[in-house]
mmCIF file of C-alpha atoms and ligand atoms in Angstrom:
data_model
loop_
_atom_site.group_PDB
_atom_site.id
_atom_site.type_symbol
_atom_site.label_atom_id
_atom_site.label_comp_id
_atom_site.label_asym_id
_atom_site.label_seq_id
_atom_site.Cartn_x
_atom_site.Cartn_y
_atom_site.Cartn_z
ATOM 1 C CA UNK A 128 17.275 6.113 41.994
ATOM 2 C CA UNK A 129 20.764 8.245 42.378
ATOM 3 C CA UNK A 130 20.957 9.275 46.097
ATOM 4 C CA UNK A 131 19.631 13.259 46.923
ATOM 5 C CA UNK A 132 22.060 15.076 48.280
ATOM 6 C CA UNK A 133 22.212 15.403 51.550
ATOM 7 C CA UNK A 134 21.341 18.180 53.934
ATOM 8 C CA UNK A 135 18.334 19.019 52.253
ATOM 9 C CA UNK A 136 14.981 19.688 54.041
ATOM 10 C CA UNK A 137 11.626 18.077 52.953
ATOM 11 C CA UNK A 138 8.161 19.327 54.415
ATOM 12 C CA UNK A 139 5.365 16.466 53.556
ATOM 13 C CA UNK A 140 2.318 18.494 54.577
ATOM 14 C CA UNK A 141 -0.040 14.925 55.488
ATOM 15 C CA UNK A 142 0.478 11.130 55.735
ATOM 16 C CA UNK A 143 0.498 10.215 52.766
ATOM 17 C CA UNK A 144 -0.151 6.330 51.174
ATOM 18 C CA UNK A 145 2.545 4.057 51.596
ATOM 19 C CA UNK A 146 4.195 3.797 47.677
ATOM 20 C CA UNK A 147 5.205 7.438 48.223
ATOM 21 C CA UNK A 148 6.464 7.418 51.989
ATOM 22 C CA UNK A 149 8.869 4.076 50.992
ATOM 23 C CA UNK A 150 10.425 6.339 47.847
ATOM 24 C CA UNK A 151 11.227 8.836 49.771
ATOM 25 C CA UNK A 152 12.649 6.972 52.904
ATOM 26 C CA UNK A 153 14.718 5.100 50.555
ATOM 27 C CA UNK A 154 15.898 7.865 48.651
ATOM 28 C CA UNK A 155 18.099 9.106 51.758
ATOM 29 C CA UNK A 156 16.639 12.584 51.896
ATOM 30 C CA UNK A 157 18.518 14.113 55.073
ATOM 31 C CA UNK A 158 15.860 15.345 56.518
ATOM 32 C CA UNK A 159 11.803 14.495 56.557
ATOM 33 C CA UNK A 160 9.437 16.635 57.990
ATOM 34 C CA UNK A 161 6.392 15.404 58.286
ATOM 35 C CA UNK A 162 2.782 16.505 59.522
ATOM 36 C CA UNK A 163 1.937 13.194 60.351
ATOM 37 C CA UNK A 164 -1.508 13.121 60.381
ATOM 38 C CA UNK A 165 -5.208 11.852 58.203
ATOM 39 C CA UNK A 166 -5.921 15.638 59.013
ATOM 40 C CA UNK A 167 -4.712 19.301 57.025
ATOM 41 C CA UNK A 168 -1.549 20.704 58.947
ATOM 42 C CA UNK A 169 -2.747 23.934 60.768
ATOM 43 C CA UNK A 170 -2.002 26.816 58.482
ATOM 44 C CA UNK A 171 0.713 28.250 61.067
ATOM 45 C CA UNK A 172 2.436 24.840 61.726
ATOM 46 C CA UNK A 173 2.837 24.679 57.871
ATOM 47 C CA UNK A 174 4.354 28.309 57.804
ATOM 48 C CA UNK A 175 6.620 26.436 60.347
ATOM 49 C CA UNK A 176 7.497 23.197 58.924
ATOM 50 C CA UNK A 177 7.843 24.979 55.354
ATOM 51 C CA UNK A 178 11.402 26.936 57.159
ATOM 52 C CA UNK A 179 14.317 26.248 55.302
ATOM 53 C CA UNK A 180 12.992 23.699 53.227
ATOM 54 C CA UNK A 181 14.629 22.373 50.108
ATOM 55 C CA UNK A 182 11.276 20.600 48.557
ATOM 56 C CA UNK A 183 7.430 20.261 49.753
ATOM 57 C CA UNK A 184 5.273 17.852 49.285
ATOM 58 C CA UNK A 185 1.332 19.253 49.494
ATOM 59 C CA UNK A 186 -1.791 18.724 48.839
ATOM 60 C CA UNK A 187 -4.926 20.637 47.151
ATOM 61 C CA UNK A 188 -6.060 21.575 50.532
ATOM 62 C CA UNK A 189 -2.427 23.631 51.274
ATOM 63 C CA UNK A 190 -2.894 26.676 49.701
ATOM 64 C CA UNK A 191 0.481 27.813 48.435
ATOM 65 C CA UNK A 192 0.827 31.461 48.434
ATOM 66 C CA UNK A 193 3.128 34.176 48.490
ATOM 67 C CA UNK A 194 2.895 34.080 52.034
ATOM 68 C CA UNK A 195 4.339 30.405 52.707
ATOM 69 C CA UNK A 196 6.864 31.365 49.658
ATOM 70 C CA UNK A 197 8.452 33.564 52.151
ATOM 71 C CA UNK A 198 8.311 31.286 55.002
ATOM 72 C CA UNK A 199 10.054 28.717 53.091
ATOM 73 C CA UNK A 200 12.392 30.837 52.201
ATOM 74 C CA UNK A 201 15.565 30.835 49.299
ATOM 75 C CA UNK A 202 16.272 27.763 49.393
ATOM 76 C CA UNK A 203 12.945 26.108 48.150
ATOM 77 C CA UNK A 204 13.503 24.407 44.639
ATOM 78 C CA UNK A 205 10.472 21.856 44.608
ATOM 79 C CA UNK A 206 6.694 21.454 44.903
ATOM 80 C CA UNK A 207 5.352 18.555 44.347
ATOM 81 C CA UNK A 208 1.239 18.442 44.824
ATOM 82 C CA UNK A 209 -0.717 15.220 44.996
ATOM 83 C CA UNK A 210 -3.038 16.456 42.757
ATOM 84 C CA UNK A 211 -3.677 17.234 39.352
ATOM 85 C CA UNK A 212 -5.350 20.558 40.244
ATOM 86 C CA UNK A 213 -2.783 23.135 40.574
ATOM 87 C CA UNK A 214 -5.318 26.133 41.321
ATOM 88 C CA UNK A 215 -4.138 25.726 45.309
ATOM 89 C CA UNK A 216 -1.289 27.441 44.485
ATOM 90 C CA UNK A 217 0.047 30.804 43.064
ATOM 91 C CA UNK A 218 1.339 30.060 40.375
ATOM 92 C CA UNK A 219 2.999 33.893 39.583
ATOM 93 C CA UNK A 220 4.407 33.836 42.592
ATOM 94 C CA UNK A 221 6.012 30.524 42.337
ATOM 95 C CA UNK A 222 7.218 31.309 38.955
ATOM 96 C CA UNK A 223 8.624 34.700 39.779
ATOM 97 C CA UNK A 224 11.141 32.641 42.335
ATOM 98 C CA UNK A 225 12.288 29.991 39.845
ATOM 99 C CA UNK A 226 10.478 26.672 41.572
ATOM 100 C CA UNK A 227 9.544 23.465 39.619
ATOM 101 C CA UNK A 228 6.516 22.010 40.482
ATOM 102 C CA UNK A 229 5.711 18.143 40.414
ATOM 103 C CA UNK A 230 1.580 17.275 39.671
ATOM 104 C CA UNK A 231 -0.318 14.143 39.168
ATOM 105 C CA UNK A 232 -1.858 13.871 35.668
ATOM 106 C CA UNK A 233 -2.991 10.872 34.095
ATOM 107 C CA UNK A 234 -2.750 8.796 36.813
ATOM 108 C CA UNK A 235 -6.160 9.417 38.086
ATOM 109 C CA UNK A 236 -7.930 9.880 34.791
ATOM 110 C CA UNK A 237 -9.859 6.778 35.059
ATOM 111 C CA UNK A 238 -10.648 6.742 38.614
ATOM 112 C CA UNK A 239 -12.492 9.999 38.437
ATOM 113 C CA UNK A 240 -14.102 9.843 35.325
ATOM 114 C CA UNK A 241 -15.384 6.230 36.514
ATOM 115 C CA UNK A 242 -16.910 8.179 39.857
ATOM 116 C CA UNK A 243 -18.159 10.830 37.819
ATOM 117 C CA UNK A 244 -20.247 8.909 35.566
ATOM 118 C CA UNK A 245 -21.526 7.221 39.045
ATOM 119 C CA UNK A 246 -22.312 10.471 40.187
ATOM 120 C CA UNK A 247 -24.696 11.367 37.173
ATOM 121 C CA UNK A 248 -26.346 8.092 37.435
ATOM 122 C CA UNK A 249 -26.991 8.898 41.071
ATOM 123 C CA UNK A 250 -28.360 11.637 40.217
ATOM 124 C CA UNK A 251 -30.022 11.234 37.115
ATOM 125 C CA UNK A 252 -31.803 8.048 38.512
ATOM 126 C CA UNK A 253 -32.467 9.288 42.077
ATOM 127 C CA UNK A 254 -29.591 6.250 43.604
ATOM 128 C CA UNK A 255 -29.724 8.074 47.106
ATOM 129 C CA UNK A 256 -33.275 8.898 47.425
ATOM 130 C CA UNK A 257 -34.143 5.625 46.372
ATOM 131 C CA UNK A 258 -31.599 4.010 48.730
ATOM 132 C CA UNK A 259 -33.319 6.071 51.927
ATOM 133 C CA UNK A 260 -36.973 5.006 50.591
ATOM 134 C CA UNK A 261 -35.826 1.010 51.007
ATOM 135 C CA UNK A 262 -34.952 2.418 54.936
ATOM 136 C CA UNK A 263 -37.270 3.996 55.577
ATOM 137 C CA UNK A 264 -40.607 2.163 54.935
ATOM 138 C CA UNK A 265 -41.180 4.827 51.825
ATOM 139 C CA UNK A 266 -41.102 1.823 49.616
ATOM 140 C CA UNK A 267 -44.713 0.607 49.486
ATOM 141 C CA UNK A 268 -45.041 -1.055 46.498
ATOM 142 C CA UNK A 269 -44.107 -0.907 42.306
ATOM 143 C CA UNK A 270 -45.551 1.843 41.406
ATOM 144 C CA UNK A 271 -45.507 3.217 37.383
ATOM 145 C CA UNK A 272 -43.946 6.839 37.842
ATOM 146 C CA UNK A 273 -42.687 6.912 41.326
ATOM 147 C CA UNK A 274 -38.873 7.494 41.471
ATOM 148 C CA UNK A 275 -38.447 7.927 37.852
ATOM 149 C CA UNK A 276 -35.469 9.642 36.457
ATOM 150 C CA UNK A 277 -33.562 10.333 33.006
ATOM 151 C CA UNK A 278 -31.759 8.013 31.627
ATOM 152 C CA UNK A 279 -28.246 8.488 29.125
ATOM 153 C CA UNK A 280 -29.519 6.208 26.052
ATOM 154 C CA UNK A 281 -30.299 7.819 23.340
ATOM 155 C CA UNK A 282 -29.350 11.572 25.093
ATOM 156 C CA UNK A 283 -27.012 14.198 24.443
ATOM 157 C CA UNK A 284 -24.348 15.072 27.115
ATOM 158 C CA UNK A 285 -22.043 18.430 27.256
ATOM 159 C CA UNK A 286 -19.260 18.376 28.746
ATOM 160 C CA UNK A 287 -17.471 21.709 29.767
ATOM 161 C CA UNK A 288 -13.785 21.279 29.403
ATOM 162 C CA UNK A 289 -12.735 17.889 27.264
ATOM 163 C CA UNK A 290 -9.024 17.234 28.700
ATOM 164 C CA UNK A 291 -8.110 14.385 30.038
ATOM 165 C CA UNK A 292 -10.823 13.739 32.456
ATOM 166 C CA UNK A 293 -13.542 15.274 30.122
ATOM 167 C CA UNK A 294 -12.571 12.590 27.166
ATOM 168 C CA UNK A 295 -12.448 9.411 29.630
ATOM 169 C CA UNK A 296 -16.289 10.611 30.709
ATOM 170 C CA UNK A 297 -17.355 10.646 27.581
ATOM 171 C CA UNK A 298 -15.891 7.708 26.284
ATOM 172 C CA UNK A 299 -17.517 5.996 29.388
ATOM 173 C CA UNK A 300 -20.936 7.763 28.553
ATOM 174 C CA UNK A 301 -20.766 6.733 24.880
ATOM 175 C CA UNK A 302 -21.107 2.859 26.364
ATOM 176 C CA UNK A 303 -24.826 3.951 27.578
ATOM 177 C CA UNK A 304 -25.606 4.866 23.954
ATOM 178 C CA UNK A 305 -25.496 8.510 24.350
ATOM 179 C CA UNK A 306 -26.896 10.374 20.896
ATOM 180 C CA UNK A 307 -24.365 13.260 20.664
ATOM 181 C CA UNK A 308 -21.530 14.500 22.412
ATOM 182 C CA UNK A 309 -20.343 18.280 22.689
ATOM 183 C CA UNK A 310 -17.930 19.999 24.406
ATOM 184 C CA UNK A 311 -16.756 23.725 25.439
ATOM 185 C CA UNK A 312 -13.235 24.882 25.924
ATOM 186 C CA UNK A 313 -10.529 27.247 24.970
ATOM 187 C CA UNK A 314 -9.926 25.215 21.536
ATOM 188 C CA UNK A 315 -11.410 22.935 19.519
ATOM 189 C CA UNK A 316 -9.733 19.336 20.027
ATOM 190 C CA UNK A 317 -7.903 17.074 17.423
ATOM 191 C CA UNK A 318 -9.041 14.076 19.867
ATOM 192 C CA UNK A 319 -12.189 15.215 20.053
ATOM 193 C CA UNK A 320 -13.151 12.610 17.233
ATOM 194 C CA UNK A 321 -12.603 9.362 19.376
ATOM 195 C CA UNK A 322 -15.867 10.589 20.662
ATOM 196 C CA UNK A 323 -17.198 11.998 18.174
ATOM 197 C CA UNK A 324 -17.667 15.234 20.223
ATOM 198 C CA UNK A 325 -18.668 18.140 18.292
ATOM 199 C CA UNK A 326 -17.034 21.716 19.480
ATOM 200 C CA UNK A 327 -19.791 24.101 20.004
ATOM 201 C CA UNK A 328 -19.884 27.697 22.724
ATOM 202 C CA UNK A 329 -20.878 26.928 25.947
ATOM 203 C CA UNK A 330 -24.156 28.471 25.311
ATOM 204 C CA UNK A 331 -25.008 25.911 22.861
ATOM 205 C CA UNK A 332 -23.653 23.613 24.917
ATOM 206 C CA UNK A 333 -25.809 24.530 27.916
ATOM 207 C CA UNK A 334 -29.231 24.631 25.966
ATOM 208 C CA UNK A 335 -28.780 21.391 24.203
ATOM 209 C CA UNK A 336 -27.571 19.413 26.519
ATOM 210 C CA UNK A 337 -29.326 16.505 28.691
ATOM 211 C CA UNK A 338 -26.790 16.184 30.811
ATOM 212 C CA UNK A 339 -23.916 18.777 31.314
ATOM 213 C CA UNK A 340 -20.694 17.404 32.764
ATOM 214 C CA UNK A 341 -18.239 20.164 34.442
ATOM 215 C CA UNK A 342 -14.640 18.718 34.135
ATOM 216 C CA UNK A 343 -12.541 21.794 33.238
ATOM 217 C CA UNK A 344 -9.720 23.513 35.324
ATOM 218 C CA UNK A 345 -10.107 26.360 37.683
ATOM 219 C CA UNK A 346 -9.157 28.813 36.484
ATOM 220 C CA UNK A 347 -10.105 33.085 36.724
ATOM 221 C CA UNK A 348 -12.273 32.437 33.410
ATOM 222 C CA UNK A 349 -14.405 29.425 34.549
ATOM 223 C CA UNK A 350 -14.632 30.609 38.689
ATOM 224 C CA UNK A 351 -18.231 31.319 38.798
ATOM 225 C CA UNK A 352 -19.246 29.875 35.461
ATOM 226 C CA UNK A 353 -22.280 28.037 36.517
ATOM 227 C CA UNK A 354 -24.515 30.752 37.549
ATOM 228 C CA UNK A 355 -27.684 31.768 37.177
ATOM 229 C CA UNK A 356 -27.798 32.347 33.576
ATOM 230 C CA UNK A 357 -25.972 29.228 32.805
ATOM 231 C CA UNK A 358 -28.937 27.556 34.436
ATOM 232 C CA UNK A 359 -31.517 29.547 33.140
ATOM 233 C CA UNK A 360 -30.374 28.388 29.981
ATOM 234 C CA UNK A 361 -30.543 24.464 30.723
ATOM 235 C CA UNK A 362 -33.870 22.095 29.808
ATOM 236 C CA UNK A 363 -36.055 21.510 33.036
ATOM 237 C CA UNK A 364 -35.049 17.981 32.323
ATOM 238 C CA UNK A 365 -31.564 18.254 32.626
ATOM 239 C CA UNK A 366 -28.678 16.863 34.839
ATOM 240 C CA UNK A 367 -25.579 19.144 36.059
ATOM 241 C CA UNK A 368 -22.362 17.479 37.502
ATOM 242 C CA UNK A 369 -19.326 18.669 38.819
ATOM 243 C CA UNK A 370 -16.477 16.845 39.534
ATOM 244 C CA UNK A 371 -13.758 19.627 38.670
ATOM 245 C CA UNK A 372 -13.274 22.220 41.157
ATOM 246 C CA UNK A 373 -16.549 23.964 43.667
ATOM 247 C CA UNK A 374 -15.992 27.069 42.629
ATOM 248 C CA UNK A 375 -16.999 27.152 39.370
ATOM 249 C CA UNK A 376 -20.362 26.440 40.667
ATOM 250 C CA UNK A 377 -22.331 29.517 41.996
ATOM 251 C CA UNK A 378 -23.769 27.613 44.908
ATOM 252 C CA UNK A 379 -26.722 29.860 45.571
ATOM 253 C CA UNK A 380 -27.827 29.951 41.938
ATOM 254 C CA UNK A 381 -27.504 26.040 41.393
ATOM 255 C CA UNK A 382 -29.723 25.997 44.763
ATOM 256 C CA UNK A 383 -32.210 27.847 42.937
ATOM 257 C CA UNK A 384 -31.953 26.258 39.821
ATOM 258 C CA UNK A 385 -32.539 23.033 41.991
ATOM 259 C CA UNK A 386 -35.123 24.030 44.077
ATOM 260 C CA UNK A 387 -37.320 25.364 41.723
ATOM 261 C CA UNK A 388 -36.965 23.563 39.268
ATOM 262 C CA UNK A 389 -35.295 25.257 36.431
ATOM 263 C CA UNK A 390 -32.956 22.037 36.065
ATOM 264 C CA UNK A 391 -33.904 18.504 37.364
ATOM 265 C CA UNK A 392 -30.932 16.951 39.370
ATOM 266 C CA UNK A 393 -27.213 17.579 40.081
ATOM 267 C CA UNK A 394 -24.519 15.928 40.939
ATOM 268 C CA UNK A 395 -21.449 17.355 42.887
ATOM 269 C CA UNK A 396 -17.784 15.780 43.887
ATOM 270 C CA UNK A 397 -17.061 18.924 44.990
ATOM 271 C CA UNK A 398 -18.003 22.209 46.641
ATOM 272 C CA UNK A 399 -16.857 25.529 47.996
ATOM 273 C CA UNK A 400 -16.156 25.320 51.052
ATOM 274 C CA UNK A 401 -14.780 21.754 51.291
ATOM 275 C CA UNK A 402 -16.370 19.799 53.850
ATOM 276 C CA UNK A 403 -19.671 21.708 52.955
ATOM 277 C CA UNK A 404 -21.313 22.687 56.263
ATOM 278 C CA UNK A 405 -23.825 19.562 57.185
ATOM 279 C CA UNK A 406 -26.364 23.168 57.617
ATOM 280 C CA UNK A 407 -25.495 23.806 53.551
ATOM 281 C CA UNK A 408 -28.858 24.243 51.913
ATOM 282 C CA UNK A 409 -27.871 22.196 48.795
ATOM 283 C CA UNK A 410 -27.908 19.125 51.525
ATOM 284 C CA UNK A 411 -31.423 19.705 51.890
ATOM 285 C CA UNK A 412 -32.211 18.671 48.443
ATOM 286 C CA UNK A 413 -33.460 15.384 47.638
ATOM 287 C CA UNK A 414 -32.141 16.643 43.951
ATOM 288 C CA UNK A 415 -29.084 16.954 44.434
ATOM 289 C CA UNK A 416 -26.584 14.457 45.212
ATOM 290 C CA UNK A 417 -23.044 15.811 46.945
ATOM 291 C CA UNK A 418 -20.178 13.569 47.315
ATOM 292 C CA UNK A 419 -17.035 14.468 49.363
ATOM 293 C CA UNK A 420 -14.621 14.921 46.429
ATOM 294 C CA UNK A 421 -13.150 11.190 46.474
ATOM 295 C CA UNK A 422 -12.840 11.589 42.437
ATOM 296 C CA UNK A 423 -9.442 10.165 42.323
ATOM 297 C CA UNK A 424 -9.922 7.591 45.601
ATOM 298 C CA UNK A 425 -8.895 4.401 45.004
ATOM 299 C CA UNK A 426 -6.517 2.476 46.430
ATOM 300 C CA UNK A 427 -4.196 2.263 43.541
ATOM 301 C CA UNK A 428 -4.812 5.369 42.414
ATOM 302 C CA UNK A 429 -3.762 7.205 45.428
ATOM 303 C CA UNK A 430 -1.411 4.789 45.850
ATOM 304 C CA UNK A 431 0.518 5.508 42.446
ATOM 305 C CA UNK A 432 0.121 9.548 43.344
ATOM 306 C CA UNK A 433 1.576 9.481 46.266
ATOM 307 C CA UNK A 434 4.670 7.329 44.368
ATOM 308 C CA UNK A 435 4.405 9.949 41.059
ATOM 309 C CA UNK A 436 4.248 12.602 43.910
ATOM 310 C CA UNK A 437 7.739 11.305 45.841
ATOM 311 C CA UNK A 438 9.299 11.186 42.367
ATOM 312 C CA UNK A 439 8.261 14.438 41.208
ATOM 313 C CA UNK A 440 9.860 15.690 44.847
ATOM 314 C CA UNK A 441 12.882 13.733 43.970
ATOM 315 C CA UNK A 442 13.632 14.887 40.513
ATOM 316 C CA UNK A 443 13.399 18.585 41.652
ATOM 317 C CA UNK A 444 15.422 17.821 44.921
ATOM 318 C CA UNK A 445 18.037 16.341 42.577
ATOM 319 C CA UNK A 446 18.130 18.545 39.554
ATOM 320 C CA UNK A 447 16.913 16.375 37.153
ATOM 321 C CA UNK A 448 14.521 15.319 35.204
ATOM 322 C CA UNK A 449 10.336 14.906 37.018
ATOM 323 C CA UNK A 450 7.853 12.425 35.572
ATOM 324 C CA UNK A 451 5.564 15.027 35.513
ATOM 325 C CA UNK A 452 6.392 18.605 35.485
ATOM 326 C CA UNK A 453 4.116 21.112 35.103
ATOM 327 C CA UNK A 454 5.321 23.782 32.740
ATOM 328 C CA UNK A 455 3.658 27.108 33.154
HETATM 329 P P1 NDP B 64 -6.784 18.887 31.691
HETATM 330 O O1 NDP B 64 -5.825 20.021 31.767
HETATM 331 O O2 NDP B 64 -6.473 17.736 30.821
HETATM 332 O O3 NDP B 64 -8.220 19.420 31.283
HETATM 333 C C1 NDP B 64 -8.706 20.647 31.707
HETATM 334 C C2 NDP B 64 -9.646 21.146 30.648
HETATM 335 O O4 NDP B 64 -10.228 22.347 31.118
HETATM 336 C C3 NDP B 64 -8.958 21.447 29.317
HETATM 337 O O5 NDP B 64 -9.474 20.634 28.315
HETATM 338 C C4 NDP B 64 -9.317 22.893 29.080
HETATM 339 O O6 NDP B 64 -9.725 23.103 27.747
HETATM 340 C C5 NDP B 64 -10.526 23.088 29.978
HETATM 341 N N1 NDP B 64 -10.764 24.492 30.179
HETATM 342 C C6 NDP B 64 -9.911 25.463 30.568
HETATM 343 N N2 NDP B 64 -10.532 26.645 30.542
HETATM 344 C C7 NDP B 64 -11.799 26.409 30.122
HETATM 345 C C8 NDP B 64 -12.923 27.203 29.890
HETATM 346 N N3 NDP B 64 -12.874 28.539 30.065
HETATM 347 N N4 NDP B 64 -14.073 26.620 29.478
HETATM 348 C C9 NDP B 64 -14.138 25.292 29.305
HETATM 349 N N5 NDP B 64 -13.091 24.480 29.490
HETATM 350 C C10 NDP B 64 -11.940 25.041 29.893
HETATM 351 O O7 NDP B 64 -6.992 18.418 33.199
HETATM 352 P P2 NDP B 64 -7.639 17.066 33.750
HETATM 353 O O8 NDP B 64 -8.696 16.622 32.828
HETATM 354 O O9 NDP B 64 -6.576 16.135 34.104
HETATM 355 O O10 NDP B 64 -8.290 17.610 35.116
HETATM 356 C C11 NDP B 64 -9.296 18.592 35.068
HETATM 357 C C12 NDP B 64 -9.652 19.081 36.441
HETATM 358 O O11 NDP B 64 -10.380 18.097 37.137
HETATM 359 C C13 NDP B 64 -8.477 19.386 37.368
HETATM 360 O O12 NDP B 64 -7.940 20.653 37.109
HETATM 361 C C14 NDP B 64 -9.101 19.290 38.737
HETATM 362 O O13 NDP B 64 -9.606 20.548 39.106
HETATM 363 C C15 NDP B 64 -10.269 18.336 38.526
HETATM 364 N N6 NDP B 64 -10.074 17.049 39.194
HETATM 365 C C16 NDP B 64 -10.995 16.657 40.132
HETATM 366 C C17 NDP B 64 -10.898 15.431 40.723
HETATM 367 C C18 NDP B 64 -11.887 15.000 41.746
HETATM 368 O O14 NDP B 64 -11.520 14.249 42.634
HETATM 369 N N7 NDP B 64 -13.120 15.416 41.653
HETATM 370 C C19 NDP B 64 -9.807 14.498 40.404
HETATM 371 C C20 NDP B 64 -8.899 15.015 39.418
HETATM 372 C C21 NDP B 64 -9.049 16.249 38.844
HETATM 373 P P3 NDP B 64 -8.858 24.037 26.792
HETATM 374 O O15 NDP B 64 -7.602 23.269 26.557
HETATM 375 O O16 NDP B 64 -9.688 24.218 25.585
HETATM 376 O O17 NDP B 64 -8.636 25.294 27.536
HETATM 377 C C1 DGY B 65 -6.928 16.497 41.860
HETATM 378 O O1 DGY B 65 -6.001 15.680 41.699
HETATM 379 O O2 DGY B 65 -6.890 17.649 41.447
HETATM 380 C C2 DGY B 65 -8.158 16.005 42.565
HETATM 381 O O3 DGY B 65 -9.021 16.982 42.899
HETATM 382 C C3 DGY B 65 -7.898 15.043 43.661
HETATM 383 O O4 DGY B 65 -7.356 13.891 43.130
#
């Protein structure tokens, strides 16, 4: 890789995994700022570290407003986020002052659609509560309808936003002999056919579906699209998972839906806020199964983020051209 010019400032906003850190020391960037730490940089140390910087490096918990814009001042060319969810940052804003932006697609397509069908078997066949029951002496002997769940043969699964991740589910999902396969979006999709996926509105979607699988975008359409009339409109029987962004969950209504319920398990990789309070009522449920958005973590996929991540930086540092560029 051609040498970055130097005298340019780079804020990295966390440690990140090795593959990225040893591109960028080796690319000769003047100056690295890091917040070297497992843990977010305080909001007003990033305001801080963002001064005068040439490029950043963030992550989906570093929300990138108009605000840290300002702190970082003219000279800011680059973001590069270790994520493929851009909804962290304002995008308008960003725009409106000419800055490319670096993003992770692809890469961690088949890591989180791998965790996300683990999270619907969790929860469709009760994994966790079953787990706890072999602790703690629950587990008294075989017994014909104790701990029963649903199962995916033979089923029909929805799945709310076929993109990348939304195709790699349901290609996985197929494997368990799943019936039919819908989907919801914007459009209808050419690719759709590899799964045979049939385009329907989310209504339809909703009602038919045994399990409904959440792996759209954020966006201001789908914020709040899981609410209580999305529920209402499940079976009794049915599984929800989530493994695209909390807040297109309303959290109170799926409690409800849970609690009473309207729909029989869910499954969530993540929440609003994120960590969910350990005093969250969804935690009380022994229906509903939360995992602490780890989606996209393994080793190597984190591993070849943080490297797409440091070349994304690079390419907008330098002028030229980033593996992935988000064009907006
Ligand atoms: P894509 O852009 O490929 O897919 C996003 C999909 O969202 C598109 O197919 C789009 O469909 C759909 N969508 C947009 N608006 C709507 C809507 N109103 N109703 C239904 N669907 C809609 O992105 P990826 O598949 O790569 O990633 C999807 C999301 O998953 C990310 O944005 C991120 O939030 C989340 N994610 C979570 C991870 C985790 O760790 N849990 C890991 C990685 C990603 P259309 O084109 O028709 O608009
Ligand atoms: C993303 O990339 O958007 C995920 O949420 C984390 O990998």
């Amino acid at each position: 890789m051609q040498a970055v010019q130097k005298l340019m400032k780079v804020f990295i906003t966390r440690r990140i995994p090795p593959e990225g850190a040893k591109l960028l020391s080796q690319a000769g960037v003047y100056e690295v700022a890091q917040w070297d730490s497992d843990e977010p940089v305080p909001r007003a140390e990033l305001l801080k570290g963002v001064e005068g910087a040439h490029g950043i490096l963030c992550l989906l918990s570093d929300k990138i407003d108009a605000e840290l814009l300002d702190a970082a001042g003219p000279n800011l060319k680059v973001i590069s986020t270790l994520s493929v969810g851009f909804d962290h940052m304002a995008m308008d804003e960003i725009k409106k002052r000419g800055i490319r932006v670096g993003y992770t697609p692809d890469v961690l397509t088949d890591a989180t659609a791998e965790l996300t069908v683990a999270l619907l078997l969790a929860a469709a066949r009760r994994l966790p509560e079953g787990v706890e029951e072999v602790k703690n002496g629950g587990w008294s002997s075989w017994k014909p309808l104790w701990l029963c769940g649903y199962g995916l043969s033979g089923s029909t699964v929805g799945v709310v936003g076929l993109g990348r991740i939304g195709l790699a589910i349901a290609k996985r999902l197929k494997a368990f002999g799943v019936k039919r396969t819908l989907y919801s979006g914007r459009t209808a999709k050419a690719y759709a056919g590899e799964v045979g996926g049939e385009f329907v509105p989310l209504d339809t979607l909703v009602a038919e579906s045994d399990f409904v699988v959440v792996s759209c975008s954020l966006t201001p359409d789908t914020k709040g699209m899981c609410d209580q009339a999305f529920f209402n409109k499940m079976k009794k029987t049915a599984v929800f998972v989530n493994s695209s962004r909390g807040t297109v969950v309303n959290q109170e209504d799926l409690y409800q839906a849970l609690s009473t319920g309207q729909i029989a398990a869910a499954g969530l990789d993540v929440t609003t806020p994120e960590p969910l309070p350990t005093d969250h009522p969804l935690l009380t449920l022994k229906n509903c199964v939360v995992l602490p958005h780890i989606g996209s973590a393994t080793y190597s996929t984190r591993g070849v983020m943080a490297e797409l991540s440091a070349q994304n930086l690079l390419g907008g540092l330098q002028g030229t051209d980033m593996p992935s560029e988000l064009t907006f």
